[in-house]
XYZ file of C-alpha atoms in Angstrom:
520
model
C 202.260 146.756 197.640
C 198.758 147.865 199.354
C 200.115 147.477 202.762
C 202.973 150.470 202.341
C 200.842 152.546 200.567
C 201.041 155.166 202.984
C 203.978 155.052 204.100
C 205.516 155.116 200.880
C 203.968 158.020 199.719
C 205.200 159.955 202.991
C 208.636 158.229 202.751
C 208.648 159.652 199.029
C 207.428 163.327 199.663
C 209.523 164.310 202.699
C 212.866 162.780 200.230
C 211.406 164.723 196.793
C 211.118 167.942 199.299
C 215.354 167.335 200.260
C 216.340 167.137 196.862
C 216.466 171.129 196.265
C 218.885 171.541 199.235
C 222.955 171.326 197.857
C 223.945 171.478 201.794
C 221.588 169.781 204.692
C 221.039 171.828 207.492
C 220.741 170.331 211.236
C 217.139 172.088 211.223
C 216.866 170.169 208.013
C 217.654 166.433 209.022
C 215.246 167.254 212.338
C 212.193 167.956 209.856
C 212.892 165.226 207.711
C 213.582 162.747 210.531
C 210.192 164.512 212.450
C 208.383 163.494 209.049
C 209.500 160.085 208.807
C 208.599 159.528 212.800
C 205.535 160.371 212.237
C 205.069 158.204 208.844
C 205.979 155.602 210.851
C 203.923 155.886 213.513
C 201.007 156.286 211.288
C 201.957 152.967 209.840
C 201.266 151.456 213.244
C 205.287 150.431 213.698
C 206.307 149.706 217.657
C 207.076 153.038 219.609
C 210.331 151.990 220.468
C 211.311 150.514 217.021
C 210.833 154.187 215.700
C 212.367 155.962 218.468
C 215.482 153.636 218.094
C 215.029 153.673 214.061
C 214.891 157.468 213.671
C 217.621 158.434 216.504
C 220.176 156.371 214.268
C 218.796 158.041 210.766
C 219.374 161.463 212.779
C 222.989 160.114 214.116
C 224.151 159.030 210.742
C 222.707 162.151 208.419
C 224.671 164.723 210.704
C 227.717 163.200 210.160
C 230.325 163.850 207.925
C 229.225 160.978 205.450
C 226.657 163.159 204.420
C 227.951 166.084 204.579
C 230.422 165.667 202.707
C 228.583 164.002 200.299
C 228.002 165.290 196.598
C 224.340 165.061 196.765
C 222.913 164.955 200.486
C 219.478 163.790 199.554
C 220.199 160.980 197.643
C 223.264 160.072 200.773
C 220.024 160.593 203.222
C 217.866 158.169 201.308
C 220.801 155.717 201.228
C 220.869 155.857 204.938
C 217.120 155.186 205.258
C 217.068 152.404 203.492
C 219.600 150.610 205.028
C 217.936 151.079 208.733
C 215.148 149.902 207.190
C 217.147 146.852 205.925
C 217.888 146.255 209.195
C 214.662 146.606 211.089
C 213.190 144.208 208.375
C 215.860 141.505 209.954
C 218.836 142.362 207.537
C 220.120 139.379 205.763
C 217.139 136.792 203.867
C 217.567 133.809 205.915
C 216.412 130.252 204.752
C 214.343 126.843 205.959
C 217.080 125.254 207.403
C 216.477 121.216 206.396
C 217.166 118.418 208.527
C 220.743 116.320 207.143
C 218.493 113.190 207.764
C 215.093 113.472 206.498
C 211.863 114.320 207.319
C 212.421 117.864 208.159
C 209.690 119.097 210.742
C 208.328 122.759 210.043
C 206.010 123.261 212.737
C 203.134 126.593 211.898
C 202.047 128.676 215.376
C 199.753 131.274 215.712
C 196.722 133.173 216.471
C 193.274 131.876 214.664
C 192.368 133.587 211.764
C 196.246 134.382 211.049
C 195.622 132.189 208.056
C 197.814 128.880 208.898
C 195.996 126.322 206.999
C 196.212 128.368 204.016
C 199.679 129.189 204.303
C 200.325 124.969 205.049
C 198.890 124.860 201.838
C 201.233 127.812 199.864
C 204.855 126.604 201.851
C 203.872 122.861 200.682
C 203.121 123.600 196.866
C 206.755 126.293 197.085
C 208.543 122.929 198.724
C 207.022 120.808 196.309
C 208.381 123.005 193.494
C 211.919 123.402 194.710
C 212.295 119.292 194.079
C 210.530 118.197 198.055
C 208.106 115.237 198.894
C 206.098 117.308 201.858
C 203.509 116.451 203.922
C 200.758 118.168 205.716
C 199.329 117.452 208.825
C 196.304 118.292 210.343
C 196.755 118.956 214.017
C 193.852 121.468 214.429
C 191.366 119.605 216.115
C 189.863 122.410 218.018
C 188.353 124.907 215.049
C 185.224 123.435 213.419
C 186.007 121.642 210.024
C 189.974 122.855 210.124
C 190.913 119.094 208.947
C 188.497 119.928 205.893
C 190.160 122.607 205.223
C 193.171 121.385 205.366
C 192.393 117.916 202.814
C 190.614 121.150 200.619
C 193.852 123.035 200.671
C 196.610 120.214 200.392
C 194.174 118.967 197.453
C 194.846 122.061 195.631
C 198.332 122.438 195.931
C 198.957 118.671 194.908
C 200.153 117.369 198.285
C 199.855 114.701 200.646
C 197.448 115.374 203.854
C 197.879 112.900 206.840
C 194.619 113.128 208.610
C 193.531 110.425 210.848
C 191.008 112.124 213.391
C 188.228 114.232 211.904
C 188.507 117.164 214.216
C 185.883 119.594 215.509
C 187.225 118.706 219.190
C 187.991 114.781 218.346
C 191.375 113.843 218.682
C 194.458 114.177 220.471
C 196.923 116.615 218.404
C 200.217 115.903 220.310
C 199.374 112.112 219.006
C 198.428 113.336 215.594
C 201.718 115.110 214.996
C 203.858 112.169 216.439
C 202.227 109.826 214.153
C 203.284 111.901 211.359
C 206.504 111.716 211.502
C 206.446 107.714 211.684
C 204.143 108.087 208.592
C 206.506 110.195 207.028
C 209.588 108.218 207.779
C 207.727 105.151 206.192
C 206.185 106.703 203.216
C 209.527 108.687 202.207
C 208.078 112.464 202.648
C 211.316 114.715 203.530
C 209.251 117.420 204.923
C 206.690 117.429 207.579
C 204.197 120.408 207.919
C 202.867 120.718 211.272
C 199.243 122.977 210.949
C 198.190 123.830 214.896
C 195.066 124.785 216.358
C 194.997 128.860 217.432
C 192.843 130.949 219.400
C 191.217 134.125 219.498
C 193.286 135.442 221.838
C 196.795 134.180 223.897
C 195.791 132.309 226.491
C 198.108 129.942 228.385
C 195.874 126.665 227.158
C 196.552 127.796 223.526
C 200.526 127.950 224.695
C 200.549 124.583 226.783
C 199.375 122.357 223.664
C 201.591 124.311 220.993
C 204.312 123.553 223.646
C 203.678 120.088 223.800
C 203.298 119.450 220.280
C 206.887 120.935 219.887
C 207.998 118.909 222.176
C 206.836 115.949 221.042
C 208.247 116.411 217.115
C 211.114 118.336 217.997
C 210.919 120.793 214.855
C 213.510 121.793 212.891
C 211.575 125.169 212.108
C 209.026 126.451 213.727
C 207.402 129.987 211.891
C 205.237 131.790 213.662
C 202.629 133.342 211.128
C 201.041 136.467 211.598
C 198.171 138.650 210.364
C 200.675 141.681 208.874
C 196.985 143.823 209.162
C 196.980 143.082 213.441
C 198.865 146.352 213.977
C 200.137 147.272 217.350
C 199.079 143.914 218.752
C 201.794 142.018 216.738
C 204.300 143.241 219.543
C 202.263 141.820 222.253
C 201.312 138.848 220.648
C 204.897 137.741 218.949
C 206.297 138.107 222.349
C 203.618 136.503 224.006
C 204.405 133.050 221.412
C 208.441 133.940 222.006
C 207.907 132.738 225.494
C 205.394 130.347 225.513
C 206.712 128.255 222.496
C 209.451 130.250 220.991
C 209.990 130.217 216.826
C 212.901 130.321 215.023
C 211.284 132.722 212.070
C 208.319 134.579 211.180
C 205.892 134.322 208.272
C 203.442 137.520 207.184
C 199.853 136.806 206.075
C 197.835 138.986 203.916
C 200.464 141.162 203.290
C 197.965 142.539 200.114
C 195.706 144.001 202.285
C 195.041 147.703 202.608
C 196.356 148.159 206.483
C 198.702 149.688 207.547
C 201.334 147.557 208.088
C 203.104 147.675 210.702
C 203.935 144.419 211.847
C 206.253 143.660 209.117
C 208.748 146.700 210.523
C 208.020 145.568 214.345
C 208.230 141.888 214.683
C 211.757 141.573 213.200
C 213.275 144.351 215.201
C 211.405 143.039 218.689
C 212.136 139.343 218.839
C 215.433 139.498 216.625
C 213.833 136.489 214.961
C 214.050 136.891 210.709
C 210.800 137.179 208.706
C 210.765 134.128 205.981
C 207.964 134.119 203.863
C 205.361 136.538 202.939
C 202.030 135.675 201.648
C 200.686 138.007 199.363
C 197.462 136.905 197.764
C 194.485 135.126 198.343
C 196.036 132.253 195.524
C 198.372 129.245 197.017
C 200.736 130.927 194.578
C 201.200 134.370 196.048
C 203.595 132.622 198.396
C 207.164 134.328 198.284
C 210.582 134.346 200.291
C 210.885 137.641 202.385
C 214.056 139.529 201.069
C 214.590 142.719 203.770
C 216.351 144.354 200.844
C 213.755 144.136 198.408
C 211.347 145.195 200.768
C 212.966 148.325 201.819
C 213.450 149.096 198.188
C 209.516 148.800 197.546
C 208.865 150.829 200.707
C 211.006 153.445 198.863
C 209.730 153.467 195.693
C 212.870 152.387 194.400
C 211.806 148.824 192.871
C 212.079 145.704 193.083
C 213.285 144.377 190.170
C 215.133 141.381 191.144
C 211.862 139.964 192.165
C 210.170 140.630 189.113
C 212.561 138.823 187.441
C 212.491 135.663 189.152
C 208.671 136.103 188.347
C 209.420 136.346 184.748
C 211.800 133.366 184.891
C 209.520 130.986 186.202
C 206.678 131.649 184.438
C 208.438 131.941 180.939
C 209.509 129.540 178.496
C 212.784 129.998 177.284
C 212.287 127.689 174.345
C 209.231 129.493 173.475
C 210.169 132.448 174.267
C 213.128 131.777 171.337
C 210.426 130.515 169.188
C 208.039 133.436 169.321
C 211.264 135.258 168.418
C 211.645 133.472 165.488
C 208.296 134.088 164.357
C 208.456 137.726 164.813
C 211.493 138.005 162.778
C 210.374 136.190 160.144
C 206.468 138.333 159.974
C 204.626 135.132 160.540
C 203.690 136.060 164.490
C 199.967 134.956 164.934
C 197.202 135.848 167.073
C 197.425 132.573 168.642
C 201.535 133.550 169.654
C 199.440 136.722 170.925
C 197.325 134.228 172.933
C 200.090 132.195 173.983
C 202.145 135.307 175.256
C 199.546 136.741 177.432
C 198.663 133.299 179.500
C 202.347 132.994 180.448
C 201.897 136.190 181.090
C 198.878 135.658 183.348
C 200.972 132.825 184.614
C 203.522 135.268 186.557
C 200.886 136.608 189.120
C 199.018 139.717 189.464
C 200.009 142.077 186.474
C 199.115 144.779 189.298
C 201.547 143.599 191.234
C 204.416 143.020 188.610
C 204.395 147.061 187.857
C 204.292 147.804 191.107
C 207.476 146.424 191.470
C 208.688 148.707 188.828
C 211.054 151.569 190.256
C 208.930 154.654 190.531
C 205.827 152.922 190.844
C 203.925 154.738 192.944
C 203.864 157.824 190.967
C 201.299 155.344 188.579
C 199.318 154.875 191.873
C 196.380 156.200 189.832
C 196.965 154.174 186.529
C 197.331 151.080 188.971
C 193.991 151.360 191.020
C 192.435 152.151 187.887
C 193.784 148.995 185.494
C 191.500 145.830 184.844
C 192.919 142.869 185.078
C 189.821 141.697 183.785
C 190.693 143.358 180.617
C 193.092 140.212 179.674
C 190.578 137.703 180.600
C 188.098 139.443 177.604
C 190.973 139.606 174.869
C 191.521 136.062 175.786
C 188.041 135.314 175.170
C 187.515 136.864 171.816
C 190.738 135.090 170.296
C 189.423 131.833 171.510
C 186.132 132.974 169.943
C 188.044 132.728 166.479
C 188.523 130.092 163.759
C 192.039 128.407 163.640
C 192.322 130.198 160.204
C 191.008 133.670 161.373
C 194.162 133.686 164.209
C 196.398 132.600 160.995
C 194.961 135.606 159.177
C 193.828 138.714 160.586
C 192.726 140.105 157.394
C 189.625 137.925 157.021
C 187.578 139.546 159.659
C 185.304 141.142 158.167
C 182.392 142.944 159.382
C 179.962 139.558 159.444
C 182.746 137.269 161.305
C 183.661 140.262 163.905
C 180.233 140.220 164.648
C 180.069 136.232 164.878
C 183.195 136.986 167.377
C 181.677 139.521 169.653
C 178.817 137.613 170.121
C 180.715 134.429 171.011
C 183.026 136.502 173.412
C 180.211 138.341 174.885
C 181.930 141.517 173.751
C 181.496 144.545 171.340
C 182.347 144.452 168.103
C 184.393 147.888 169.251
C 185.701 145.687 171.286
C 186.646 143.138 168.911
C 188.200 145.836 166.247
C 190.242 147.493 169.101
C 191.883 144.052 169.629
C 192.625 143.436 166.219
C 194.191 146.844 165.580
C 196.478 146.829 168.805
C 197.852 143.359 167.417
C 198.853 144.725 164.139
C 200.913 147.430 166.078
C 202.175 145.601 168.090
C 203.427 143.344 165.481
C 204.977 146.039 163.567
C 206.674 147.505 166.412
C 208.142 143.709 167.627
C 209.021 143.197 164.010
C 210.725 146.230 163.633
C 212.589 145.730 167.197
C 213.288 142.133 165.787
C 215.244 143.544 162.682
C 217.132 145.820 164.936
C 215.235 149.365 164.427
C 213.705 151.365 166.833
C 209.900 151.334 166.675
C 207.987 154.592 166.288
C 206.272 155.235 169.566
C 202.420 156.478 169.188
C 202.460 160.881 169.266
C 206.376 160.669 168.939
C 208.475 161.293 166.129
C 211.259 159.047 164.506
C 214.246 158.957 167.356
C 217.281 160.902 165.861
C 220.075 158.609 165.568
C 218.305 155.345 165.546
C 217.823 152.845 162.715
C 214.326 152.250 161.988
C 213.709 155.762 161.107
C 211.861 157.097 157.498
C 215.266 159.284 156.836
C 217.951 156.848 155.306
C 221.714 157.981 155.602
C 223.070 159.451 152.530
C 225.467 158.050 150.235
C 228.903 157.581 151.434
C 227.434 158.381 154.840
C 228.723 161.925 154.760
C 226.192 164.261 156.003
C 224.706 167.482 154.788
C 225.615 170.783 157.083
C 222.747 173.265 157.081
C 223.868 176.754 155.683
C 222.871 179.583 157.914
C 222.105 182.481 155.480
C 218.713 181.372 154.723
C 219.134 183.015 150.740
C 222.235 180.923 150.047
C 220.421 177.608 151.895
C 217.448 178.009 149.692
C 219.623 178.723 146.054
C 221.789 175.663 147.045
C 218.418 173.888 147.369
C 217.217 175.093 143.841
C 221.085 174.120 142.585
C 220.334 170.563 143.827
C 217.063 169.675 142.620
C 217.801 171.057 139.109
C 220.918 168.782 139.005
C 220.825 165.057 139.244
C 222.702 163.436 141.740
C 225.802 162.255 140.624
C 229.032 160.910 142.314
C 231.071 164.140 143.765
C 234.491 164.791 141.845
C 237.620 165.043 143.553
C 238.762 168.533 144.289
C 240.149 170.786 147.014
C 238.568 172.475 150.051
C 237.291 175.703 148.668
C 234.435 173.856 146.602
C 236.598 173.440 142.867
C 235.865 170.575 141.202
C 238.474 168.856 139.030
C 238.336 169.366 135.426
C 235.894 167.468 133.544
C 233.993 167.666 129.567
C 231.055 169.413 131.600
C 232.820 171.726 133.642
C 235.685 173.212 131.140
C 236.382 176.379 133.112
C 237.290 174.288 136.371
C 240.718 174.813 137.277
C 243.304 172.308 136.166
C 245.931 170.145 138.387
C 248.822 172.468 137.755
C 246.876 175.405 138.432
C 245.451 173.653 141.816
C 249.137 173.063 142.617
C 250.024 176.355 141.866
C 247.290 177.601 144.486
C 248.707 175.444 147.265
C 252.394 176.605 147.186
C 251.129 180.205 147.148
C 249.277 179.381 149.950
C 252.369 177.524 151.775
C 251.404 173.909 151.537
């Protein structure tokens, strides 16, 4: 995530520098605790959310937990992240819905914290999780906010209750009451409050938000804020604590290349949990805020649980079985190939997704670097395909690649590139299908794994390799000149039993003979 950048790549060096100590020192846990103090306060976190933060990281690593620990470093990190569990507001806490219906989630805030958007993103999440919501549009203040607002709810396929046009028309303490008699008669359950903000706190600002609360009597009220405002977010979250008080907070642009530290101060300050995050421009990039997952991400240690859910909602399971299928049975097409990469496209920013990978940030580089424009051009010269050409790969020749790039607006090195990485791919899926290992690209055959070009030998006995390389390279000479045939039965010094070909091979008696000498 772009707003941790920083951080995280402090966070990470001062740990990877503890990792060649086997005993901490106290000299130790003051340079890595100096480090982190100083990450955070680069980060723009509260003063006295990192004095508290790293005097109970210093407490806890000086104690016998870690030193008796088996590997201090890894005890140390451990420690960090859960402080920073808690500063992030420790458990996830949920909307909290009304037991009789509407529920009233009322949004505060500064202007330009991005409220009507997010009205927009927490309706189309409610609307998903099985909820009739409603948007209202109590801005009346900022010029063309009810547009906006009609715009946004338009989008995200829900309802807008907008009777005054705005731009300084209307009374928004009668706007909002309305709404919930609207709601109430039209069967919404939820009620989404959007308020008018200012470029600054001023007590006017506070008065009206205080009187629309009053007048709806909210069963939520978030307060969202910009997560790039910095050390303002103190000053302002307190200044909306008193004024109108919230019962959680929401973070806005959390993709943006600040610093971030809001999302480490408002928690710990007004002991009020963060929610939600927004994390894109898109009404999708809407998530629950999980202080655990977080923490892990600031770490580099992953967040893999949220990729998941990702995966699961923007995956078919059906499909996904019948892609399967067709990858089993060699008949996966480039239209399966076309089908696989929407739903990928589907589950957000690709970006994103592998930055939630554990040890993400040592691809920092690869990230920045990777196109996600890249997908929208392979899409684009599949679709620029006959039916018959995705059925069959093998007809493109050079005339119809041609046909393709120009229909694509891409290269026909473009166009061959595609065509070969699909063929591998199959292979390897096929190959992973059957149960084999595939061969990676510049990497041999794994030992030990099916899939490889060596089969097992007969009987599944193996062949031990002789040392004396004279010996190894007669036995090899014995071999080829012999054909294979099935191994008689014999003893342990290499006698075979007696047979037409081999007349001087000791007999049965004489093998018996051998073994009572020998005191068997």
């Amino acid at each position: 995530m772009a707003q941790f950048g920083s951080l995280s790549d402090r966070l990470t060096e001062t740990f990877r520098n503890l990792r060649s100590k086997g005993r901490l020192s106290p000299s130790d846990v003051d340079g890595t605790v100096r480090e982190i103090r100083r990450a955070l306060l680069d980060a723009d976190v509260a003063l006295e959310v990192v004095k508290s933060f790293t005097a109970s990281i210093r407490e806890r690593a000086l104690s016998d937990e870690v030193n008796k620990a088996l590997n201090p470093a890894q005890q140390v990190v451990q420690i960090v992240n859960e402080e920073l569990v808690g500063i992030l507001g420790g458990q996830q806490r949920r909307l909290e819905f009304a037991k009789r219906p509407p529920t009233v989630i009322m949004l505060a805030g500064l202007q330009g914290a991005g409220k009507t958007t997010l009205a927009g993103k927490l309706g189309k999440w409610l609307k998903k999780d099985g909820h009739t919501p409603m948007l209202v549009a109590a801005d009346l203040q900022r010029p063309n906010a009810v547009q906006q607002l009609q715009v946004v709810g338009e989008q995200a396929g829900v309802h807008v209750f907008a009777p005054e046009p705005g731009n300084g028309v209307g009374d928004p303490v009668k706007v909002a009451k309305n709404a919930i008699k609207a709601a109430v008669d039209q069967q919404y359950d939820t009620v989404i409050v959007d308020t008018a903000g200012r470029l600054g706190v001023d007590a006017e600002l506070m008065k009206q938000a205080a009187n629309i609360r009053k007048a709806v009597d909210p069963d939520e009220v978030l307060f969202v804020i910009d997560a790039m405002i910095g050390q303002d977010a103190v000053a302002t979250a307190r200044a909306f604590q008193d004024g109108v008080d919230f019962t959680g907070v929401v973070l806005s642009k959390l993709d943006g290349d600040a610093r971030g530290g809001a999302a480490l101060s408002v928690a710990s300050i007004t002991g009020r949990p963060i929610m939600f995050a927004s994390t894109g421009e898109g009404l999708d990039d809407f998530e629950p805020f999980h202080p655990d997952r977080m923490a892990s991400r600031i770490l580099d240690l992953g967040d893999i649980l949220s990729l998941i859910e990702q995966a699961q909602q923007a995956f078919d399971e059906e499909e996904a079985r019948a892609v399967a299928e067709k990858i089993a049975s060699d008949s996966f097409t480039l239209d399966d190939f076309l089908g696989q990469m929407q739903q990928l496209r589907k589950a957000g920013s690709i970006k994103g997704m592998l930055g939630m990978l554990p040890g993400a940030k040592g691809m920092r580089e690869a990230l920045d670097n990777f196109d996600e424009g890249e997908i929208v051009r392979t899409e684009a010269i599949i679709q620029s395909m006959t039916k018959q050409e995705r059925q069959l790969p093998k007809l493109l020749n050079g005339s119809r690649r041609l046909r393709i790039a120009k229909g694509s607006g891409t290269t026909v090195t473009e166009v061959n590139a595609l065509v070969n990485r699909f063929e591998q791919a199959a292979k390897m899926m096929k190959t992973v299908a059957r149960g084999g290992v595939p061969q990676m690209p510049g990497m041999g055959p794994i030992p030990g794994m099916h899939g490889g070009k060596k089969k097992q030998q007969q009987g599944g006995a193996k062949k031990k390799k002789v040392g004396n390389p004279a010996k190894r390279a007669a036995l090899a000479s014995g071999a080829a000149a012999q054909p294979q045939q099935q191994a008689p039965q014999g003893s342990g010094f290499g006698f075979g039993g007696a047979n037409a070909k081999n007349p001087k091979a000791p007999t049965e008696e004489e093998m018996q003979s051998l073994q009572k000498f020998l005191g068997r």
